[in-house]
Amino acid sequence: MNEIKRKSADQLNYVALAGGVGGAKLAHGLAALLPPEQLTIVVNTGDDMQYMGLQVCPDVDTVLYTLSGWANTQSGWGVAGDTFNNLGALAALDVDHWFRIGDKDLATHMLRTLLLESGLTLTQVTAELARRMGIAHPILPMSDAPYPTLLETNQGVLDFQVYFVKNHCEPVIKRIFWNDGKEGQASPQVMLALNEADCVILCPSNPFVSIDPILSLKGVRDLLRERFCMALSPIIQGKALKGPAAKMFSELGVVPSAHAVADYYKDFVSLFFVDELDQAEMAAIAELDMAVEAIPSIMPTLKERKQTASLMLDSFFQHFTGVST
Ligand code: FO1
């Protein structure tokens, strides 16, 4: 912490861990406030899948599309104003088409696959996609190697997208694991960014299937224990704004709440943010030996995203330097 105190606000390095829509929204707010030199966004790739021979990285793309302004804000995935002619043609050819790839979205997966096949790593390819979309901030896939999320459910072991999209998150989860239980490696760029981070921000993403895949990579959780970490709850009033986080907590035997998220992260998070509607949970969260604050966390537009990000950054700065920005 002494090292942080000697740095000025514009010298601090931040890493945001993100996956899914909630994560992309906070990353968007952070990117609007911090220059690319100060913010790196590390994104879950456990959701990645092959589609008609193409490499699809849904969480990486949600961040790319959100920061570039391409995102379909209604569905929370894919490209705004997309059409589904290709999908219609596949359906006419009797091809399984439960995963709805739009025509514009398809271009991203085609280019990604082409660049991967040319020998670039997923990190290099993502940087190239970001550059072509006009994004200056580093967006790092958590790993260059496949590290698929698998869910053991009452309907057997399912790939993430089969559980999430094809089965509408209906199967009951017993256990979540990755890469057939074989440990994965974060990319060198991710490890470097985490090593240099003064503050790691856990975005309001699903703890089990968006953040845990990143944490489960070799050495990452240990590294985070040595860094200052803060998190924003993805659970508000016992519910997730989007996705199965609350259902997953229940199925894993925990009542979903902001407190449950704080408890889940308590071994390495020292500053936790709840939504202002969850102030009643703050006292119990403080007992987990972490600082806790209530802020508005519903972020439909860039205005709210910047406000939430700004409150979090100010709070970090105040807590650990004693100075207000
Ligand atoms: N989510 C859906 O609920 N239905 C879909 O058909 C679907 C297609 C899709 C295509 C590309 C892409 O990047 C994301 C897509 N998603 C779809 C979202 C995706 O399943 C989830 O956003 C994440 O994997 C969970 O964070």
mmCIF file of C-alpha atoms and ligand atoms in Angstrom:
data_model
loop_
_atom_site.group_PDB
_atom_site.id
_atom_site.type_symbol
_atom_site.label_atom_id
_atom_site.label_comp_id
_atom_site.label_asym_id
_atom_site.label_seq_id
_atom_site.Cartn_x
_atom_site.Cartn_y
_atom_site.Cartn_z
ATOM 1 C CA MET A 1 0.000 0.000 0.000
ATOM 2 C CA ASN A 2 2.941 2.366 0.679
ATOM 3 C CA GLU A 3 3.870 2.119 -2.975
ATOM 4 C CA ILE A 4 0.349 3.197 -3.964
ATOM 5 C CA LYS A 5 0.454 6.136 -1.598
ATOM 6 C CA ARG A 6 3.573 7.445 -3.358
ATOM 7 C CA LYS A 7 1.834 7.347 -6.773
ATOM 8 C CA SER A 8 -0.418 10.081 -8.077
ATOM 9 C CA ALA A 9 -3.874 9.220 -9.449
ATOM 10 C CA ASP A 10 -2.662 9.264 -13.056
ATOM 11 C CA GLN A 11 0.091 6.736 -12.319
ATOM 12 C CA LEU A 12 -2.163 3.997 -10.968
ATOM 13 C CA ASN A 13 -2.700 0.807 -12.963
ATOM 14 C CA TYR A 14 -6.096 -0.856 -12.979
ATOM 15 C CA VAL A 15 -7.141 -4.265 -14.248
ATOM 16 C CA ALA A 16 -10.858 -5.022 -14.648
ATOM 17 C CA LEU A 17 -11.972 -8.671 -14.722
ATOM 18 C CA ALA A 18 -15.117 -9.041 -16.805
ATOM 19 C CA GLY A 19 -17.493 -11.434 -18.495
ATOM 20 C CA GLY A 20 -20.998 -10.936 -19.823
ATOM 21 C CA VAL A 21 -23.141 -7.834 -20.044
ATOM 22 C CA GLY A 22 -22.767 -6.475 -16.483
ATOM 23 C CA GLY A 23 -19.004 -6.722 -16.727
ATOM 24 C CA ALA A 24 -18.921 -4.999 -20.099
ATOM 25 C CA LYS A 25 -21.033 -2.113 -18.777
ATOM 26 C CA LEU A 26 -18.677 -1.323 -15.897
ATOM 27 C CA ALA A 27 -15.648 -1.813 -18.177
ATOM 28 C CA HIS A 28 -17.246 0.747 -20.520
ATOM 29 C CA GLY A 29 -17.563 3.266 -17.677
ATOM 30 C CA LEU A 30 -13.988 2.643 -16.542
ATOM 31 C CA ALA A 31 -12.674 3.017 -20.106
ATOM 32 C CA ALA A 32 -14.456 6.364 -20.403
ATOM 33 C CA LEU A 33 -12.617 7.622 -17.298
ATOM 34 C CA LEU A 34 -9.183 6.023 -17.493
ATOM 35 C CA PRO A 35 -6.691 6.247 -20.390
ATOM 36 C CA PRO A 36 -5.552 3.024 -22.097
ATOM 37 C CA GLU A 37 -2.204 3.215 -20.251
ATOM 38 C CA GLN A 38 -4.004 2.871 -16.920
ATOM 39 C CA LEU A 39 -6.706 0.298 -17.641
ATOM 40 C CA THR A 40 -6.515 -3.270 -18.937
ATOM 41 C CA ILE A 41 -9.670 -5.338 -19.299
ATOM 42 C CA VAL A 42 -9.259 -9.097 -18.827
ATOM 43 C CA VAL A 43 -12.154 -11.130 -20.178
ATOM 44 C CA ASN A 44 -13.499 -14.629 -19.530
ATOM 45 C CA THR A 45 -13.102 -17.108 -22.391
ATOM 46 C CA GLY A 46 -14.732 -20.084 -20.659
ATOM 47 C CA ASP A 47 -17.888 -19.421 -22.750
ATOM 48 C CA ASP A 48 -16.039 -19.700 -26.068
ATOM 49 C CA MET A 49 -17.329 -22.140 -28.652
ATOM 50 C CA GLN A 50 -16.847 -23.348 -32.195
ATOM 51 C CA TYR A 51 -19.688 -22.488 -34.560
ATOM 52 C CA MET A 52 -19.627 -23.789 -38.111
ATOM 53 C CA GLY A 53 -15.832 -23.995 -37.892
ATOM 54 C CA LEU A 54 -15.541 -20.447 -36.533
ATOM 55 C CA GLN A 55 -14.116 -19.372 -33.194
ATOM 56 C CA VAL A 56 -16.718 -17.454 -31.159
ATOM 57 C CA CYS A 57 -15.705 -15.613 -27.974
ATOM 58 C CA PRO A 58 -18.998 -14.294 -26.580
ATOM 59 C CA ASP A 59 -17.699 -12.431 -23.524
ATOM 60 C CA VAL A 60 -14.755 -10.903 -25.388
ATOM 61 C CA ASP A 61 -17.161 -9.784 -28.099
ATOM 62 C CA THR A 62 -19.609 -8.306 -25.581
ATOM 63 C CA VAL A 63 -16.750 -6.135 -24.282
ATOM 64 C CA LEU A 64 -15.551 -5.272 -27.815
ATOM 65 C CA TYR A 65 -19.056 -4.384 -28.998
ATOM 66 C CA THR A 66 -19.881 -2.419 -25.843
ATOM 67 C CA LEU A 67 -16.717 -0.311 -25.956
ATOM 68 C CA SER A 68 -16.968 0.256 -29.708
ATOM 69 C CA GLY A 69 -20.650 1.210 -29.605
ATOM 70 C CA TRP A 70 -21.603 -1.779 -31.789
ATOM 71 C CA ALA A 71 -23.501 -3.639 -29.047
ATOM 72 C CA ASN A 72 -27.084 -4.722 -29.224
ATOM 73 C CA THR A 73 -28.137 -3.259 -25.903
ATOM 74 C CA GLN A 74 -31.547 -4.931 -26.004
ATOM 75 C CA SER A 75 -30.426 -8.556 -26.204
ATOM 76 C CA GLY A 76 -27.151 -7.894 -24.364
ATOM 77 C CA TRP A 77 -25.180 -9.875 -26.965
ATOM 78 C CA GLY A 78 -24.373 -9.500 -30.638
ATOM 79 C CA VAL A 79 -24.410 -6.412 -32.845
ATOM 80 C CA ALA A 80 -27.068 -3.679 -32.881
ATOM 81 C CA GLY A 81 -29.385 -3.829 -35.886
ATOM 82 C CA ASP A 82 -28.092 -7.236 -36.939
ATOM 83 C CA THR A 83 -29.997 -9.466 -39.342
ATOM 84 C CA PHE A 84 -30.173 -13.260 -39.293
ATOM 85 C CA ASN A 85 -30.276 -14.172 -42.980
ATOM 86 C CA ASN A 86 -27.365 -16.557 -42.672
ATOM 87 C CA LEU A 87 -29.044 -18.278 -39.727
ATOM 88 C CA GLY A 88 -32.248 -18.590 -41.783
ATOM 89 C CA ALA A 89 -30.309 -20.198 -44.620
ATOM 90 C CA LEU A 90 -28.669 -22.653 -42.208
ATOM 91 C CA ALA A 91 -32.117 -23.506 -40.812
ATOM 92 C CA ALA A 92 -33.383 -24.126 -44.356
ATOM 93 C CA LEU A 93 -30.456 -26.501 -44.827
ATOM 94 C CA ASP A 94 -31.544 -28.337 -41.679
ATOM 95 C CA VAL A 95 -28.492 -27.247 -39.672
ATOM 96 C CA ASP A 96 -28.796 -27.027 -35.899
ATOM 97 C CA HIS A 97 -29.299 -23.311 -35.288
ATOM 98 C CA TRP A 98 -30.073 -22.769 -31.614
ATOM 99 C CA PHE A 99 -27.060 -20.441 -31.268
ATOM 100 C CA ARG A 100 -28.215 -17.288 -33.014
ATOM 101 C CA ILE A 101 -25.238 -15.750 -34.797
ATOM 102 C CA GLY A 102 -26.235 -12.590 -36.649
ATOM 103 C CA ASP A 103 -24.891 -11.612 -40.069
ATOM 104 C CA LYS A 104 -22.747 -8.720 -38.785
ATOM 105 C CA ASP A 105 -21.600 -10.709 -35.760
ATOM 106 C CA LEU A 106 -20.546 -13.462 -38.170
ATOM 107 C CA ALA A 107 -17.970 -11.104 -39.695
ATOM 108 C CA THR A 108 -16.180 -10.833 -36.338
ATOM 109 C CA HIS A 109 -15.976 -14.612 -35.964
ATOM 110 C CA MET A 110 -14.830 -15.038 -39.574
ATOM 111 C CA LEU A 111 -12.026 -12.514 -39.157
ATOM 112 C CA ARG A 112 -11.040 -13.908 -35.738
ATOM 113 C CA THR A 113 -10.809 -17.418 -37.174
ATOM 114 C CA LEU A 114 -8.844 -16.262 -40.213
ATOM 115 C CA LEU A 115 -6.334 -14.401 -38.045
ATOM 116 C CA LEU A 116 -6.006 -17.350 -35.641
ATOM 117 C CA GLU A 117 -5.386 -19.641 -38.598
ATOM 118 C CA SER A 118 -2.651 -17.272 -39.788
ATOM 119 C CA GLY A 119 -0.783 -18.117 -36.579
ATOM 120 C CA LEU A 120 -1.647 -15.180 -34.302
ATOM 121 C CA THR A 121 -2.567 -15.841 -30.674
ATOM 122 C CA LEU A 122 -6.062 -15.079 -29.383
ATOM 123 C CA THR A 123 -4.540 -12.116 -27.498
ATOM 124 C CA GLN A 124 -3.052 -10.727 -30.734
ATOM 125 C CA VAL A 125 -6.255 -11.369 -32.672
ATOM 126 C CA THR A 126 -8.368 -9.642 -30.009
ATOM 127 C CA ALA A 127 -6.035 -6.628 -30.082
ATOM 128 C CA GLU A 128 -6.420 -6.493 -33.860
ATOM 129 C CA LEU A 129 -10.221 -6.705 -33.658
ATOM 130 C CA ALA A 130 -10.217 -3.965 -30.997
ATOM 131 C CA ARG A 131 -8.019 -1.762 -33.174
ATOM 132 C CA ARG A 132 -10.312 -2.229 -36.170
ATOM 133 C CA MET A 133 -13.312 -1.349 -33.989
ATOM 134 C CA GLY A 134 -11.605 1.839 -32.816
ATOM 135 C CA ILE A 135 -10.939 0.699 -29.228
ATOM 136 C CA ALA A 136 -7.714 1.964 -27.635
ATOM 137 C CA HIS A 137 -7.845 0.087 -24.317
ATOM 138 C CA PRO A 138 -6.133 -3.284 -24.017
ATOM 139 C CA ILE A 139 -8.758 -6.038 -23.976
ATOM 140 C CA LEU A 140 -7.133 -9.328 -23.049
ATOM 141 C CA PRO A 141 -8.762 -12.741 -23.349
ATOM 142 C CA MET A 142 -7.855 -14.488 -20.084
ATOM 143 C CA SER A 143 -5.937 -17.242 -21.882
ATOM 144 C CA ASP A 144 -4.619 -18.022 -25.351
ATOM 145 C CA ALA A 145 -5.536 -21.682 -24.935
ATOM 146 C CA PRO A 146 -9.075 -23.095 -24.866
ATOM 147 C CA TYR A 147 -10.363 -23.380 -21.277
ATOM 148 C CA PRO A 148 -14.028 -24.386 -21.605
ATOM 149 C CA THR A 149 -16.486 -24.056 -18.745
ATOM 150 C CA LEU A 150 -18.335 -27.316 -18.096
ATOM 151 C CA LEU A 151 -21.395 -27.713 -15.923
ATOM 152 C CA GLU A 152 -22.272 -30.917 -14.149
ATOM 153 C CA THR A 153 -26.068 -30.808 -13.979
ATOM 154 C CA ASN A 154 -29.084 -33.038 -13.416
ATOM 155 C CA GLN A 155 -29.010 -33.524 -17.209
ATOM 156 C CA GLY A 156 -25.356 -34.585 -17.319
ATOM 157 C CA VAL A 157 -22.204 -32.605 -18.076
ATOM 158 C CA LEU A 158 -23.006 -29.728 -20.423
ATOM 159 C CA ASP A 159 -20.841 -27.276 -22.384
ATOM 160 C CA PHE A 160 -21.492 -23.723 -21.270
ATOM 161 C CA GLN A 161 -23.465 -22.541 -24.316
ATOM 162 C CA VAL A 162 -25.493 -25.758 -24.401
ATOM 163 C CA TYR A 163 -26.493 -25.057 -20.792
ATOM 164 C CA PHE A 164 -26.935 -21.304 -21.271
ATOM 165 C CA VAL A 165 -28.551 -20.885 -24.683
ATOM 166 C CA LYS A 166 -29.837 -24.283 -25.833
ATOM 167 C CA ASN A 167 -31.231 -25.251 -22.418
ATOM 168 C CA HIS A 168 -32.055 -21.710 -21.219
ATOM 169 C CA CYS A 169 -30.096 -22.261 -17.950
ATOM 170 C CA GLU A 170 -32.818 -24.705 -16.853
ATOM 171 C CA PRO A 171 -30.674 -27.704 -15.807
ATOM 172 C CA VAL A 172 -29.885 -27.806 -12.085
ATOM 173 C CA ILE A 173 -26.184 -27.271 -11.435
ATOM 174 C CA LYS A 174 -24.215 -29.577 -9.159
ATOM 175 C CA ARG A 175 -20.668 -28.489 -9.973
ATOM 176 C CA ILE A 176 -18.807 -26.195 -12.347
ATOM 177 C CA PHE A 177 -15.385 -27.058 -13.676
ATOM 178 C CA TRP A 178 -13.038 -26.153 -16.508
ATOM 179 C CA ASN A 179 -11.069 -27.857 -19.221
ATOM 180 C CA ASP A 180 -11.950 -31.389 -18.054
ATOM 181 C CA GLY A 181 -10.363 -30.539 -14.695
ATOM 182 C CA LYS A 182 -6.949 -29.713 -16.191
ATOM 183 C CA GLU A 183 -5.431 -26.461 -14.908
ATOM 184 C CA GLY A 184 -5.167 -23.627 -17.442
ATOM 185 C CA GLN A 185 -2.610 -20.876 -17.985
ATOM 186 C CA ALA A 186 -3.421 -17.200 -18.118
ATOM 187 C CA SER A 187 -1.747 -15.470 -21.044
ATOM 188 C CA PRO A 188 1.618 -13.809 -20.305
ATOM 189 C CA GLN A 189 -0.044 -10.437 -20.986
ATOM 190 C CA VAL A 190 -2.707 -11.121 -18.330
ATOM 191 C CA MET A 191 -0.097 -12.150 -15.741
ATOM 192 C CA LEU A 192 1.958 -9.042 -16.518
ATOM 193 C CA ALA A 193 -1.065 -6.737 -16.210
ATOM 194 C CA LEU A 194 -2.068 -8.330 -12.890
ATOM 195 C CA ASN A 195 1.500 -8.081 -11.616
ATOM 196 C CA GLU A 196 1.576 -4.382 -12.411
ATOM 197 C CA ALA A 197 -1.940 -3.628 -11.113
ATOM 198 C CA ASP A 198 -2.410 -1.305 -8.151
ATOM 199 C CA CYS A 199 -6.088 -2.192 -8.118
ATOM 200 C CA VAL A 200 -7.988 -5.152 -9.585
ATOM 201 C CA ILE A 201 -11.672 -4.518 -10.186
ATOM 202 C CA LEU A 202 -14.091 -7.442 -10.253
ATOM 203 C CA CYS A 203 -16.895 -6.259 -12.497
ATOM 204 C CA PRO A 204 -20.518 -7.163 -11.689
ATOM 205 C CA SER A 205 -20.275 -10.414 -13.635
ATOM 206 C CA ASN A 206 -21.449 -13.885 -12.691
ATOM 207 C CA PRO A 207 -18.994 -15.064 -9.976
ATOM 208 C CA PHE A 208 -19.282 -18.735 -10.999
ATOM 209 C CA VAL A 209 -19.067 -18.683 -14.793
ATOM 210 C CA SER A 210 -17.524 -15.281 -15.614
ATOM 211 C CA ILE A 211 -15.057 -14.478 -12.815
ATOM 212 C CA ASP A 212 -14.202 -17.956 -11.489
ATOM 213 C CA PRO A 213 -12.780 -19.147 -14.838
ATOM 214 C CA ILE A 214 -10.224 -16.304 -14.628
ATOM 215 C CA LEU A 215 -9.501 -16.970 -10.938
ATOM 216 C CA SER A 216 -9.011 -20.678 -11.572
ATOM 217 C CA LEU A 217 -6.091 -20.144 -13.961
ATOM 218 C CA LYS A 218 -2.695 -21.075 -12.557
ATOM 219 C CA GLY A 219 -1.382 -18.504 -10.091
ATOM 220 C CA VAL A 220 -4.129 -15.929 -10.626
ATOM 221 C CA ARG A 221 -5.940 -16.257 -7.280
ATOM 222 C CA ASP A 222 -2.618 -16.214 -5.396
ATOM 223 C CA LEU A 223 -1.581 -13.100 -7.286
ATOM 224 C CA LEU A 224 -4.860 -11.378 -6.464
ATOM 225 C CA ARG A 225 -4.294 -12.011 -2.752
ATOM 226 C CA GLU A 226 -1.219 -9.768 -3.076
ATOM 227 C CA ARG A 227 -3.054 -6.988 -4.933
ATOM 228 C CA PHE A 228 -5.740 -4.565 -3.834
ATOM 229 C CA CYS A 229 -9.036 -5.973 -5.136
ATOM 230 C CA MET A 230 -12.461 -4.389 -5.155
ATOM 231 C CA ALA A 231 -15.724 -5.851 -6.451
ATOM 232 C CA LEU A 232 -19.206 -4.669 -7.402
ATOM 233 C CA SER A 233 -22.052 -7.056 -6.640
ATOM 234 C CA PRO A 234 -23.913 -8.495 -9.657
ATOM 235 C CA ILE A 235 -26.762 -9.393 -7.297
ATOM 236 C CA ILE A 236 -29.245 -6.649 -6.409
ATOM 237 C CA GLN A 237 -32.130 -7.345 -4.049
ATOM 238 C CA GLY A 238 -31.417 -11.062 -4.277
ATOM 239 C CA LYS A 239 -31.617 -11.136 -8.098
ATOM 240 C CA ALA A 240 -29.211 -10.867 -11.023
ATOM 241 C CA LEU A 241 -30.154 -8.146 -13.521
ATOM 242 C CA LYS A 242 -29.444 -10.694 -16.260
ATOM 243 C CA GLY A 243 -28.316 -14.296 -16.381
ATOM 244 C CA PRO A 244 -28.353 -17.238 -13.987
ATOM 245 C CA ALA A 245 -26.136 -15.979 -11.102
ATOM 246 C CA ALA A 246 -28.950 -15.965 -8.510
ATOM 247 C CA LYS A 247 -30.247 -19.359 -9.664
ATOM 248 C CA MET A 248 -26.701 -20.768 -9.460
ATOM 249 C CA PHE A 249 -26.248 -19.511 -5.884
ATOM 250 C CA SER A 250 -29.523 -21.230 -4.876
ATOM 251 C CA GLU A 251 -28.572 -24.479 -6.594
ATOM 252 C CA LEU A 252 -25.189 -24.449 -4.897
ATOM 253 C CA GLY A 253 -26.959 -24.114 -1.529
ATOM 254 C CA VAL A 254 -26.539 -20.387 -0.846
ATOM 255 C CA VAL A 255 -29.313 -17.777 -0.630
ATOM 256 C CA PRO A 256 -28.505 -15.266 -3.398
ATOM 257 C CA SER A 257 -27.597 -11.815 -2.068
ATOM 258 C CA ALA A 258 -24.883 -9.186 -2.302
ATOM 259 C CA HIS A 259 -23.605 -10.623 0.977
ATOM 260 C CA ALA A 260 -23.301 -14.063 -0.631
ATOM 261 C CA VAL A 261 -21.130 -12.545 -3.389
ATOM 262 C CA ALA A 262 -18.958 -10.718 -0.843
ATOM 263 C CA ASP A 263 -18.590 -13.930 1.133
ATOM 264 C CA TYR A 264 -17.584 -15.761 -2.051
ATOM 265 C CA TYR A 265 -14.776 -13.238 -2.690
ATOM 266 C CA LYS A 266 -13.757 -12.615 0.915
ATOM 267 C CA ASP A 267 -10.318 -14.258 0.709
ATOM 268 C CA PHE A 268 -8.950 -11.555 -1.610
ATOM 269 C CA VAL A 269 -11.417 -8.631 -1.956
ATOM 270 C CA SER A 270 -10.954 -5.755 0.490
ATOM 271 C CA LEU A 271 -13.468 -3.197 -0.813
ATOM 272 C CA PHE A 272 -16.961 -4.331 -1.801
ATOM 273 C CA PHE A 273 -19.731 -2.308 -3.414
ATOM 274 C CA VAL A 274 -23.411 -3.117 -3.086
ATOM 275 C CA ASP A 275 -26.213 -1.414 -4.917
ATOM 276 C CA GLU A 276 -27.835 1.433 -3.000
ATOM 277 C CA LEU A 277 -30.958 -0.743 -2.682
ATOM 278 C CA ASP A 278 -28.943 -3.244 -0.618
ATOM 279 C CA GLN A 279 -27.731 -0.959 2.169
ATOM 280 C CA ALA A 280 -29.344 -3.293 4.702
ATOM 281 C CA GLU A 281 -26.647 -5.879 3.849
ATOM 282 C CA MET A 282 -23.701 -3.589 4.550
ATOM 283 C CA ALA A 283 -23.255 -4.353 8.251
ATOM 284 C CA ALA A 284 -23.095 -8.102 7.652
ATOM 285 C CA ILE A 285 -20.637 -7.596 4.762
ATOM 286 C CA ALA A 286 -18.391 -5.431 6.970
ATOM 287 C CA GLU A 287 -18.171 -8.408 9.331
ATOM 288 C CA LEU A 288 -16.429 -10.316 6.520
ATOM 289 C CA ASP A 289 -13.453 -8.024 7.159
ATOM 290 C CA MET A 290 -13.857 -5.859 4.081
ATOM 291 C CA ALA A 291 -14.802 -2.223 3.552
ATOM 292 C CA VAL A 292 -18.258 -1.846 2.043
ATOM 293 C CA GLU A 293 -20.035 0.997 0.258
ATOM 294 C CA ALA A 294 -23.416 1.432 -1.420
ATOM 295 C CA ILE A 295 -23.538 3.002 -4.891
ATOM 296 C CA PRO A 296 -26.019 3.107 -7.782
ATOM 297 C CA SER A 297 -25.091 0.106 -9.934
ATOM 298 C CA ILE A 298 -27.766 -0.205 -12.600
ATOM 299 C CA MET A 299 -25.994 1.060 -15.724
ATOM 300 C CA PRO A 300 -28.184 1.208 -18.836
ATOM 301 C CA THR A 301 -26.238 4.029 -20.545
ATOM 302 C CA LEU A 302 -22.716 5.439 -20.556
ATOM 303 C CA LYS A 303 -23.823 8.166 -18.120
ATOM 304 C CA GLU A 304 -24.618 5.666 -15.327
ATOM 305 C CA ARG A 305 -21.607 3.488 -16.235
ATOM 306 C CA LYS A 306 -19.277 6.466 -15.776
ATOM 307 C CA GLN A 307 -20.974 7.452 -12.546
ATOM 308 C CA THR A 308 -20.645 3.958 -11.048
ATOM 309 C CA ALA A 309 -17.038 3.622 -12.244
ATOM 310 C CA SER A 310 -16.161 7.058 -10.925
ATOM 311 C CA LEU A 311 -17.581 6.311 -7.459
ATOM 312 C CA MET A 312 -15.592 3.082 -7.321
ATOM 313 C CA LEU A 313 -12.327 4.711 -8.437
ATOM 314 C CA ASP A 314 -12.766 7.625 -5.994
ATOM 315 C CA SER A 315 -13.465 5.219 -3.192
ATOM 316 C CA PHE A 316 -10.389 3.127 -3.966
ATOM 317 C CA PHE A 317 -8.268 6.254 -4.048
ATOM 318 C CA GLN A 318 -9.641 7.559 -0.755
ATOM 319 C CA HIS A 319 -9.444 4.274 1.095
ATOM 320 C CA PHE A 320 -5.863 3.631 0.285
ATOM 321 C CA THR A 321 -4.242 7.023 0.060
ATOM 322 C CA GLY A 322 -6.442 9.012 2.411
ATOM 323 C CA VAL A 323 -6.710 11.594 -0.412
ATOM 324 C CA SER A 324 -9.834 12.562 -2.321
ATOM 325 C CA THR A 325 -9.558 12.884 -6.148
HETATM 326 N N1 FO1 B 1 -27.362 -15.704 -25.987
HETATM 327 C C1 FO1 B 1 -28.609 -16.215 -26.095
HETATM 328 O O1 FO1 B 1 -29.341 -16.205 -25.107
HETATM 329 N N2 FO1 B 1 -29.047 -16.768 -27.279
HETATM 330 C C2 FO1 B 1 -28.268 -16.790 -28.392
HETATM 331 O O2 FO1 B 1 -28.693 -17.288 -29.427
HETATM 332 C C3 FO1 B 1 -26.959 -16.226 -28.295
HETATM 333 C C4 FO1 B 1 -26.121 -16.152 -29.400
HETATM 334 C C5 FO1 B 1 -24.884 -15.509 -29.282
HETATM 335 C C6 FO1 B 1 -24.067 -15.363 -30.382
HETATM 336 C C7 FO1 B 1 -22.845 -14.712 -30.265
HETATM 337 C C8 FO1 B 1 -22.436 -14.228 -29.029
HETATM 338 O O3 FO1 B 1 -21.248 -13.608 -28.919
HETATM 339 C C9 FO1 B 1 -23.233 -14.367 -27.926
HETATM 340 C C10 FO1 B 1 -24.476 -15.012 -28.026
HETATM 341 N N3 FO1 B 1 -25.298 -15.148 -26.928
HETATM 342 C C11 FO1 B 1 -26.546 -15.687 -27.053
HETATM 343 C C12 FO1 B 1 -24.880 -14.680 -25.624
HETATM 344 C C13 FO1 B 1 -23.952 -15.649 -24.886
HETATM 345 O O4 FO1 B 1 -24.452 -16.927 -24.829
HETATM 346 C C14 FO1 B 1 -23.789 -15.122 -23.470
HETATM 347 O O5 FO1 B 1 -23.755 -13.727 -23.470
HETATM 348 C C15 FO1 B 1 -22.534 -15.385 -22.777
HETATM 349 O O6 FO1 B 1 -21.811 -16.478 -23.164
HETATM 350 C C16 FO1 B 1 -22.753 -15.334 -21.258
HETATM 351 O O7 FO1 B 1 -21.986 -14.320 -20.782
#
